[in-house]
GROMACS .gro file of N, CA and C in nm:
model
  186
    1UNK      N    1   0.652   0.567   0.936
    1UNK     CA    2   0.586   0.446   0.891
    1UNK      C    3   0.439   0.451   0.932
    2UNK      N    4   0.369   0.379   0.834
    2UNK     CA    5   0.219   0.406   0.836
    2UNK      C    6   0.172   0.239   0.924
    3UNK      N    7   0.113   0.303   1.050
    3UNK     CA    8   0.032   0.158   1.102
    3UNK      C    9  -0.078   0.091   1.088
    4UNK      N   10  -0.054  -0.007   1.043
    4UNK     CA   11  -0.188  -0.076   1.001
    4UNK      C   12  -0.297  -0.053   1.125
    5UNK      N   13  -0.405  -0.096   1.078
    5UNK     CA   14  -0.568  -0.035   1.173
    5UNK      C   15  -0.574  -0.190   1.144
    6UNK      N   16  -0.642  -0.216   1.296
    6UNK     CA   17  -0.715  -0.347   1.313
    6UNK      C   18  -0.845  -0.325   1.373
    7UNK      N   19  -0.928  -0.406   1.364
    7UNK     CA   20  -1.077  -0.381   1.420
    7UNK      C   21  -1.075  -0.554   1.438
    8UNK      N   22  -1.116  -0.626   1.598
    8UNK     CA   23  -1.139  -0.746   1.621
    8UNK      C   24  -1.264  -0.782   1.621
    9UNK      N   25  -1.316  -0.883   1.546
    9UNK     CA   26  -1.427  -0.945   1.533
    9UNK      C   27  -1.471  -1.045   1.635
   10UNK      N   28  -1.519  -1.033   1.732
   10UNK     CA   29  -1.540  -1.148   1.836
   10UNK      C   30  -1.436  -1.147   1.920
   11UNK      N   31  -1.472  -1.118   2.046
   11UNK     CA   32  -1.415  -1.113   2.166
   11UNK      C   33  -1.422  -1.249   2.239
   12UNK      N   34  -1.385  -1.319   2.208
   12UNK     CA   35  -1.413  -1.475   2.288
   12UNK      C   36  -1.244  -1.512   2.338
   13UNK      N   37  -1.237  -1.640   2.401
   13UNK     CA   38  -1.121  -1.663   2.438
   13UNK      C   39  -0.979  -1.619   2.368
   14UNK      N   40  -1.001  -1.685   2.214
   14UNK     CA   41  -0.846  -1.645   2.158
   14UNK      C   42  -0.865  -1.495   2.101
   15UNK      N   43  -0.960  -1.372   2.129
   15UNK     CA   44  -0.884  -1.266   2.074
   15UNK      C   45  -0.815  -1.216   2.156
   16UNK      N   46  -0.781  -1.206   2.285
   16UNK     CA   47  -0.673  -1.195   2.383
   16UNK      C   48  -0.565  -1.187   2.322
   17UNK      N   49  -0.488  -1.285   2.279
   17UNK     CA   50  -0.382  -1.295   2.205
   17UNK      C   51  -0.363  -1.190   2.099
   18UNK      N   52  -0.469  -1.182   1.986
   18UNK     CA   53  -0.476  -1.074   1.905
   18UNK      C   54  -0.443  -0.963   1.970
   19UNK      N   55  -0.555  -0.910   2.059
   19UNK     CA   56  -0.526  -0.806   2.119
   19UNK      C   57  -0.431  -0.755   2.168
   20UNK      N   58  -0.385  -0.816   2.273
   20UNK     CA   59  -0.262  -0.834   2.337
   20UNK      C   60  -0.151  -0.779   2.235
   21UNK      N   61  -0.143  -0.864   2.116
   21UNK     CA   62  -0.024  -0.846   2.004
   21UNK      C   63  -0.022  -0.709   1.914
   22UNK      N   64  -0.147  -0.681   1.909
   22UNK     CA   65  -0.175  -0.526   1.842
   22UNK      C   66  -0.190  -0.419   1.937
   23UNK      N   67  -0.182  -0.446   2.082
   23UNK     CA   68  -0.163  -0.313   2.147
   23UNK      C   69  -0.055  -0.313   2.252
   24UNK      N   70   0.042  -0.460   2.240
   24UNK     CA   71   0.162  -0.465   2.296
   24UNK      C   72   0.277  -0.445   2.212
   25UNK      N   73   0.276  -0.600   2.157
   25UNK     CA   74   0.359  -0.640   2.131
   25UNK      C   75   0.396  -0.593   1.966
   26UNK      N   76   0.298  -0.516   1.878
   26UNK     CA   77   0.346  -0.488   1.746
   26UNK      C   78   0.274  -0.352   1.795
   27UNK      N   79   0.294  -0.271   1.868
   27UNK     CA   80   0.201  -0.127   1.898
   27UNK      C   81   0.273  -0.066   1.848
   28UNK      N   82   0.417  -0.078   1.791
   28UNK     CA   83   0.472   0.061   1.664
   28UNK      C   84   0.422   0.048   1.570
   29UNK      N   85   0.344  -0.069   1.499
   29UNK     CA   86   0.334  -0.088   1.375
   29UNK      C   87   0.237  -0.141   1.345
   30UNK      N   88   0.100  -0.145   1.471
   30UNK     CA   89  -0.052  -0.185   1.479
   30UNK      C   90  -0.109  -0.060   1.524
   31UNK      N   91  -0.214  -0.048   1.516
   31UNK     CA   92  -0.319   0.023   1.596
   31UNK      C   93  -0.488  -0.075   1.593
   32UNK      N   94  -0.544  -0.080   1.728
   32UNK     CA   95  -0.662  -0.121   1.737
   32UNK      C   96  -0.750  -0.017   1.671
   33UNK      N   97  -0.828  -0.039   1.648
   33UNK     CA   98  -0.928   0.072   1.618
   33UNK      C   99  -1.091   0.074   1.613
   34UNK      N  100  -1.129  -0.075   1.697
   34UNK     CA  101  -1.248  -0.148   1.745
   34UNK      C  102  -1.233  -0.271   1.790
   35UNK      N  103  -1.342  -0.255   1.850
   35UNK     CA  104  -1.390  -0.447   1.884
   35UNK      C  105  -1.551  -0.471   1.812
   36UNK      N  106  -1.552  -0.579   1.778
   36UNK     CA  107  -1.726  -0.649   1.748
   36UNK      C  108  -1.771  -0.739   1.827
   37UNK      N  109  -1.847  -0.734   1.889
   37UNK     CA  110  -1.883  -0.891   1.958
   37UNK      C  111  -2.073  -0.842   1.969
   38UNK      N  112  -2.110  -1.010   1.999
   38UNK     CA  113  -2.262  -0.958   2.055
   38UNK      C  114  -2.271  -0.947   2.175
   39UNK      N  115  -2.147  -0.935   2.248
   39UNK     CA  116  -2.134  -0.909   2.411
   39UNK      C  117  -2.087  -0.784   2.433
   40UNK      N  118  -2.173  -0.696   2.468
   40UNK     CA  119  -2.101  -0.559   2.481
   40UNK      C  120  -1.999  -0.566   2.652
   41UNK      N  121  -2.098  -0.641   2.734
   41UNK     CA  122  -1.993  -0.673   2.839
   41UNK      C  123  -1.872  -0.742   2.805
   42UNK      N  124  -1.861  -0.815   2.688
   42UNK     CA  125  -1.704  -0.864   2.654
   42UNK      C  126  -1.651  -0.765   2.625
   43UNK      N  127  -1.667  -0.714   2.526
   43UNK     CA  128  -1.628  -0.567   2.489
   43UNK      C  129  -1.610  -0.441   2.569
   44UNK      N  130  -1.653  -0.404   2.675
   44UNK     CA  131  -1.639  -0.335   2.802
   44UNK      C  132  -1.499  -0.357   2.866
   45UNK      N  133  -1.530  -0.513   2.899
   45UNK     CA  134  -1.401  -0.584   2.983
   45UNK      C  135  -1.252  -0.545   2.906
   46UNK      N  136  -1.261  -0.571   2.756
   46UNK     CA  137  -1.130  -0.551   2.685
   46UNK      C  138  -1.118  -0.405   2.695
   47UNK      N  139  -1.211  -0.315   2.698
   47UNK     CA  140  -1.119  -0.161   2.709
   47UNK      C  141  -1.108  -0.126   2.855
   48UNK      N  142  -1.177  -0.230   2.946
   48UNK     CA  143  -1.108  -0.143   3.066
   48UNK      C  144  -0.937  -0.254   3.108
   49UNK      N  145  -0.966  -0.345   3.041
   49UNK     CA  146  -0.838  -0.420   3.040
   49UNK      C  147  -0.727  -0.346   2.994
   50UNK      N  148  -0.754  -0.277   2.872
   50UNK     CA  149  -0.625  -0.215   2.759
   50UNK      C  150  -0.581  -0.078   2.876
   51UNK      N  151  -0.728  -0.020   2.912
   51UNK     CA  152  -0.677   0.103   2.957
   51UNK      C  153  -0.584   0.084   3.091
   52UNK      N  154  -0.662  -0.047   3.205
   52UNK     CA  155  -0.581  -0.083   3.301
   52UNK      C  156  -0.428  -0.125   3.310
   53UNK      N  157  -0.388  -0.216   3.195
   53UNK     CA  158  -0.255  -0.288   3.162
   53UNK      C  159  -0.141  -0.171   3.084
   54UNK      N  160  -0.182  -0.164   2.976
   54UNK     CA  161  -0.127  -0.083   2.877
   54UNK      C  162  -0.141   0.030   2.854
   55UNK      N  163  -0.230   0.119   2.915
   55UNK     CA  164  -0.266   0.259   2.880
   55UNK      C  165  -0.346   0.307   2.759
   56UNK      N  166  -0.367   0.190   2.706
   56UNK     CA  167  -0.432   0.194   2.574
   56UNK      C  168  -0.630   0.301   2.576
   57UNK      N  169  -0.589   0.361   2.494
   57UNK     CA  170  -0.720   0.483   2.523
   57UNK      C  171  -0.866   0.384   2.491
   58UNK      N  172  -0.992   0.383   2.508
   58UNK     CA  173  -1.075   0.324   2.477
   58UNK      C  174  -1.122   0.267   2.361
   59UNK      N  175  -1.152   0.150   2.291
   59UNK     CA  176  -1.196   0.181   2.084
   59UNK      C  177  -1.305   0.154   2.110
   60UNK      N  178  -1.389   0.207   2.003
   60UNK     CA  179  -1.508   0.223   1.980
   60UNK      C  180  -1.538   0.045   1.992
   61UNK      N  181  -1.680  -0.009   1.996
   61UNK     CA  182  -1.761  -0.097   2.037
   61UNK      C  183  -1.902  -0.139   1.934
   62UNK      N  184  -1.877  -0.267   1.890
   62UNK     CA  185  -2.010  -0.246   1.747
   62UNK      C  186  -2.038  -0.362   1.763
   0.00000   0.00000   0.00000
């Protein structure tokens, strides 16, 4: 089965949840494959989060 690619637009309070759901909870059948924000420190925080929690490898940052 082919996994859909997600790329999150804005790192603010509720993409947690997103995130969370595409690299937990649907990770057979999601893949992340970026973040966007104008906070690269938000964006920092979520891949050392993914890599800390979940093992999740780093996504690119725009």
């Amino acid at each position: 089965m082919m996994r859909k690619r997600y790329a999150v637009v804005g790192t603010g309070g509720r993409s947690g949840m997103f995130i969370r759901a595409i690299t937990s909870t649907y990770a057979e059948s999601a893949e992340l494959v970026g973040l966007c924000d104008l906070s690269q420190t938000r964006m920092d925080w979520y891949n050392e989060q993914l890599a800390e929690q979940v093992d999740y490898p780093p996504v690119p940052t725009y």
